[in-house]
Amino acid sequence: PLVKGYSTEMSLEVTSLGVQVHGGMGFIEETGAAQYYRDAKILTIYEGTTAIQANDLVGRKTARDGGQTAKAIAAQVEKTEAELAASGSADAQAVHKRLKAAREAFLDVVDFVAGQTKASPNAVFAGSVPYLMLAGNLVAGWQLARSLLVAQALAAKGEDAAFMNAKVTTARFYADHILAKAPGLRDSIVEGAQSVTGLALEAF
Ligand SMILES: Cc1cc2nc3c(=O)[nH]c(=O)nc-3n(C[C@H](O)[C@H](O)[C@H](O)COP(=O)(O)OP(=O)(O)OC[C@H]3O[C@@H](n4cnc5c(N)ncnc54)[C@H](O)[C@@H]3O)c2cc1C
């Protein structure tokens, strides 16, 4: 569910940005940017909509084993955090800070999902898509952090400095601007269900 759900939701963000950077020419057809945006929209709908992927993540992938698999992944992330902390570079330190905060937010949500799905299913499923986005964000940030460590090591050996620097900068940008959103999502999921389910059905 993370690969399908998170990647396709992000494709919408990326293609929307593609329209935006072209301004009015992005909106009309001549650039072709709008076609990518339209085509990306179906990706979140077929082969299991994002909400269906999120239901799977909550039910079969998290609640069923009491969050054990999710916590095992978080433990892997924590190992990368230790490598980042040991690396000493400013970029690694910055990514470490964001990755740690995102993992801790993820673990809070895993505890909420594993602990509340039976007792309060509506409260948990109200946050299922934000949980999918938080988990996808964490895993993507983790992989980029790993790529930063590899790129730093290769750059130190004198390999393709421009390419390695781009890898490091990309990982840093992702951590500073995208991974940084994870703690906010945690709050929405763990503390925000009441307002999702607050209106009576008749209100719709
Ligand atoms: C261009 C295109 C090509 C397609 N190709 C194929 C194909 O080749 N083969 C095939 O079998 N199908 C295909 N489909 C169908 C596609 O798989 C369905 O559109 C998709 O599964 C969503 O089902 P639905 O349209 O009935 O939406 P609905 O099930 O009505 O969903 C509407 C909204 O409600 C949400 N929702 C529904 N149920 C739940 C729930 N239990 N919990 C939370 N949210 C929920 C959904 O996430 C969605 O946002 C295609 C569709 C399109 C548009």
Coordinates of C-alpha atoms and ligand atoms in Angstrom, one line a residue:
P1 CA 0.0 0.0 0.0
L2 CA 2.9 2.4 0.6
V3 CA 4.4 2.0 -2.8
K4 CA 1.1 2.3 -4.7
G5 CA -0.7 4.8 -2.4
Y6 CA 2.1 7.2 -1.5
S7 CA 3.8 7.3 -4.9
T8 CA 0.6 8.0 -6.8
E9 CA -0.5 10.7 -4.4
M10 CA 2.9 12.3 -4.8
S11 CA 2.7 12.0 -8.5
L12 CA -0.3 14.4 -8.3
E13 CA 1.7 16.9 -6.3
V14 CA 4.6 16.7 -8.7
T15 CA 2.5 17.0 -11.9
S16 CA 0.5 19.9 -10.3
L17 CA 3.8 21.7 -9.6
G18 CA 4.7 21.0 -13.2
V19 CA 1.7 22.9 -14.3
Q20 CA 2.4 25.7 -11.8
V21 CA 5.9 26.3 -12.9
H22 CA 4.7 26.9 -16.5
G23 CA 2.1 29.4 -15.3
G24 CA -0.8 30.0 -17.7
M25 CA 1.1 28.0 -20.3
G26 CA 1.0 25.0 -18.0
F27 CA -2.8 25.2 -17.7
I28 CA -3.5 25.4 -21.4
E29 CA -2.5 22.5 -23.6
E30 CA 0.6 23.7 -25.5
T31 CA 3.2 22.7 -23.0
G32 CA 1.8 19.2 -22.4
A33 CA 2.2 19.8 -18.6
A34 CA -1.6 19.6 -18.0
Q35 CA -1.8 16.2 -19.7
Y36 CA 0.6 14.7 -17.2
Y37 CA -1.5 16.1 -14.4
R38 CA -4.7 14.7 -15.8
D39 CA -3.1 11.3 -16.5
A40 CA -1.7 11.2 -12.9
K41 CA -5.2 11.6 -11.4
I42 CA -6.3 8.1 -12.5
L43 CA -3.2 6.6 -10.7
T44 CA -4.8 7.3 -7.3
I45 CA -8.1 5.7 -8.4
Y46 CA -7.6 2.5 -10.2
E47 CA -5.7 -0.6 -8.9
G48 CA -7.1 0.2 -5.4
T49 CA -7.9 3.8 -4.5
T50 CA -5.8 5.6 -2.0
A51 CA -8.4 5.1 0.7
I52 CA -8.5 1.3 0.0
Q53 CA -4.7 1.1 0.1
A54 CA -4.9 3.0 3.4
N55 CA -7.6 0.6 4.8
D56 CA -5.2 -2.3 4.0
L57 CA -2.3 -0.5 5.7
V58 CA -4.4 0.0 8.9
G59 CA -6.1 -3.4 9.0
R60 CA -4.0 -6.1 7.4
K61 CA -0.5 -4.5 7.6
T62 CA -0.7 -2.8 11.1
A63 CA -3.5 -3.8 13.4
R64 CA -3.5 -7.5 12.5
D65 CA 0.0 -8.2 14.0
G66 CA -0.3 -5.5 16.7
G67 CA 2.0 -3.2 14.9
Q68 CA 5.0 -5.6 15.0
T69 CA 6.0 -5.3 11.4
A70 CA 5.6 -1.6 11.4
K71 CA 7.8 -1.4 14.5
A72 CA 10.4 -3.7 12.9
I73 CA 10.7 -1.2 9.9
A74 CA 11.0 1.7 12.4
A75 CA 13.9 -0.2 14.0
Q76 CA 15.6 -0.3 10.6
V77 CA 15.1 3.4 10.2
E78 CA 16.6 4.0 13.6
K79 CA 19.8 2.2 12.5
T80 CA 20.1 4.6 9.6
E81 CA 19.7 7.5 12.1
A82 CA 22.7 6.2 14.1
E83 CA 24.7 6.2 10.9
L84 CA 23.6 9.8 10.1
A85 CA 24.5 10.9 13.7
A86 CA 28.0 9.3 13.4
S87 CA 28.6 10.8 10.0
G88 CA 29.1 14.3 11.3
S89 CA 28.4 16.4 8.2
A90 CA 25.9 19.2 8.6
D91 CA 23.6 17.7 5.9
A92 CA 23.6 14.3 7.7
Q93 CA 22.8 16.0 11.0
A94 CA 19.9 17.9 9.5
V95 CA 18.4 14.8 7.9
H96 CA 18.9 12.9 11.2
K97 CA 16.8 15.4 13.0
R98 CA 13.9 15.1 10.6
L99 CA 14.1 11.4 10.2
K100 CA 14.1 10.9 14.0
A101 CA 11.1 13.1 14.4
A102 CA 9.2 11.4 11.6
R103 CA 10.0 7.9 13.0
E104 CA 8.8 8.9 16.4
A105 CA 5.6 10.4 14.9
F106 CA 5.1 7.1 13.0
L107 CA 5.5 5.0 16.1
D108 CA 2.9 7.1 18.0
V109 CA 0.5 6.4 15.1
V110 CA 1.3 2.7 15.0
D111 CA 0.5 2.5 18.8
F112 CA -2.7 4.4 18.2
V113 CA -3.7 2.1 15.3
A114 CA -2.7 -1.1 17.0
G115 CA -4.3 -0.1 20.2
Q116 CA -7.6 1.4 19.0
T117 CA -8.7 -0.4 15.8
K118 CA -10.9 -2.9 17.7
A119 CA -12.2 -0.5 20.3
S120 CA -12.7 2.6 18.1
P121 CA -12.5 1.6 14.5
N122 CA -14.1 4.9 13.2
A123 CA -11.5 7.0 15.0
V124 CA -8.6 5.0 13.5
F125 CA -10.0 4.7 9.9
A126 CA -10.7 8.5 10.0
G127 CA -6.9 8.9 9.9
S128 CA -6.1 6.0 7.5
V129 CA -5.0 8.1 4.5
P130 CA -2.9 10.5 6.6
Y131 CA -1.3 7.4 8.2
L132 CA -0.5 6.1 4.7
M133 CA 1.0 9.4 3.8
L134 CA 3.0 9.6 7.0
A135 CA 4.3 6.1 6.6
G136 CA 5.2 6.6 2.9
N137 CA 6.9 9.9 3.7
L138 CA 9.0 8.2 6.4
V139 CA 10.1 5.3 4.2
A140 CA 10.9 7.6 1.3
G141 CA 12.9 9.9 3.6
W142 CA 14.7 6.9 5.0
Q143 CA 15.7 5.7 1.6
L144 CA 16.9 9.2 0.7
A145 CA 18.9 9.3 3.9
R146 CA 20.6 6.0 3.0
S147 CA 21.4 7.5 -0.5
L148 CA 22.9 10.5 1.3
L149 CA 25.3 8.3 3.3
V150 CA 26.4 6.4 0.2
A151 CA 26.8 9.6 -1.8
Q152 CA 28.9 11.1 0.9
A153 CA 31.1 8.0 1.1
L154 CA 31.7 8.0 -2.7
A155 CA 32.3 11.7 -2.8
A156 CA 35.0 11.2 -0.2
K157 CA 36.7 8.7 -2.5
G158 CA 36.6 11.4 -5.3
E159 CA 33.8 9.9 -7.4
D160 CA 31.7 12.2 -9.5
A161 CA 31.4 15.1 -7.1
A162 CA 28.6 16.9 -8.9
F163 CA 26.4 13.9 -9.0
M164 CA 27.0 12.9 -5.4
N165 CA 26.4 16.5 -4.3
A166 CA 23.1 16.5 -6.1
K167 CA 22.1 13.3 -4.2
V168 CA 23.0 14.8 -0.8
T169 CA 21.2 18.1 -1.6
T170 CA 18.1 16.1 -2.7
A171 CA 18.0 14.1 0.5
R172 CA 18.5 17.3 2.5
F173 CA 15.7 19.1 0.6
Y174 CA 13.3 16.2 1.1
A175 CA 14.1 16.1 4.8
D176 CA 13.7 19.8 5.4
H177 CA 10.6 20.4 3.3
I178 CA 8.7 17.1 3.0
L179 CA 9.7 14.8 5.8
A180 CA 9.2 17.7 8.2
K181 CA 5.5 17.4 7.7
A182 CA 5.3 14.0 9.5
P183 CA 4.8 15.3 13.1
G184 CA 1.8 17.4 11.9
L185 CA 0.2 14.3 10.3
R186 CA 0.7 12.4 13.6
D187 CA -1.4 15.1 15.4
S188 CA -4.1 15.0 12.8
I189 CA -4.4 11.2 13.1
V190 CA -4.1 10.7 16.8
E191 CA -6.0 13.8 17.9
G192 CA -8.1 14.7 14.9
A193 CA -10.7 12.0 14.5
Q194 CA -13.5 13.8 16.4
S195 CA -13.9 16.5 13.7
V196 CA -13.8 14.0 10.9
T197 CA -16.7 12.0 12.3
G198 CA -18.4 15.0 14.1
L199 CA -21.1 15.8 11.5
A200 CA -24.3 13.7 11.3
L201 CA -24.7 11.7 8.1
E202 CA -27.7 13.9 7.3
A203 CA -25.4 16.9 7.1
F204 CA -24.0 15.5 3.8
Ligands
LIG1 C1 -9.6 4.9 -16.8 C2 -10.0 3.7 -15.9 C3 -9.5 2.5 -16.2 C4 -9.9 1.4 -15.4 N1 -9.4 0.1 -15.7 C5 -9.8 -0.9 -15.1 C6 -9.4 -2.3 -15.4 O1 -8.7 -2.4 -16.4 N2 -9.9 -3.3 -14.7 C7 -10.8 -3.2 -13.7 O2 -11.2 -4.2 -13.1 N3 -11.2 -1.9 -13.3 C8 -10.7 -0.8 -13.9 N4 -11.2 0.5 -13.6 C9 -12.1 0.6 -12.4 C10 -11.3 1.0 -11.2 O3 -10.6 0.0 -10.6 C11 -12.3 1.6 -10.2 O4 -12.8 2.9 -10.7 C12 -11.7 1.7 -8.8 O5 -11.5 0.5 -8.2 C13 -12.6 2.6 -7.9 O6 -13.9 2.0 -7.8 P1 -15.1 2.9 -8.0 O7 -14.9 3.7 -9.3 O8 -16.3 2.0 -8.0 O9 -15.1 4.0 -6.8 P2 -15.9 3.8 -5.5 O10 -15.6 2.4 -4.9 O11 -17.3 4.3 -5.6 O12 -15.1 4.8 -4.6 C14 -15.4 6.2 -4.5 C15 -14.5 6.9 -3.5 O13 -14.9 6.3 -2.2 C16 -13.8 5.8 -1.6 N5 -14.1 4.5 -0.9 C17 -14.9 3.5 -1.4 N6 -14.9 2.5 -0.5 C18 -14.3 2.9 0.6 C19 -14.0 2.3 1.9 N7 -14.4 1.1 2.2 N8 -13.3 3.0 2.8 C20 -12.8 4.2 2.5 N9 -13.0 4.9 1.3 C21 -13.8 4.2 0.4 C22 -12.7 5.5 -2.6 O14 -11.4 5.6 -2.1 C23 -13.0 6.6 -3.6 O15 -12.3 7.8 -3.2 C24 -10.8 1.6 -14.3 C25 -11.3 2.8 -14.0 C26 -10.9 3.9 -14.8 C27 -11.5 5.3 -14.5

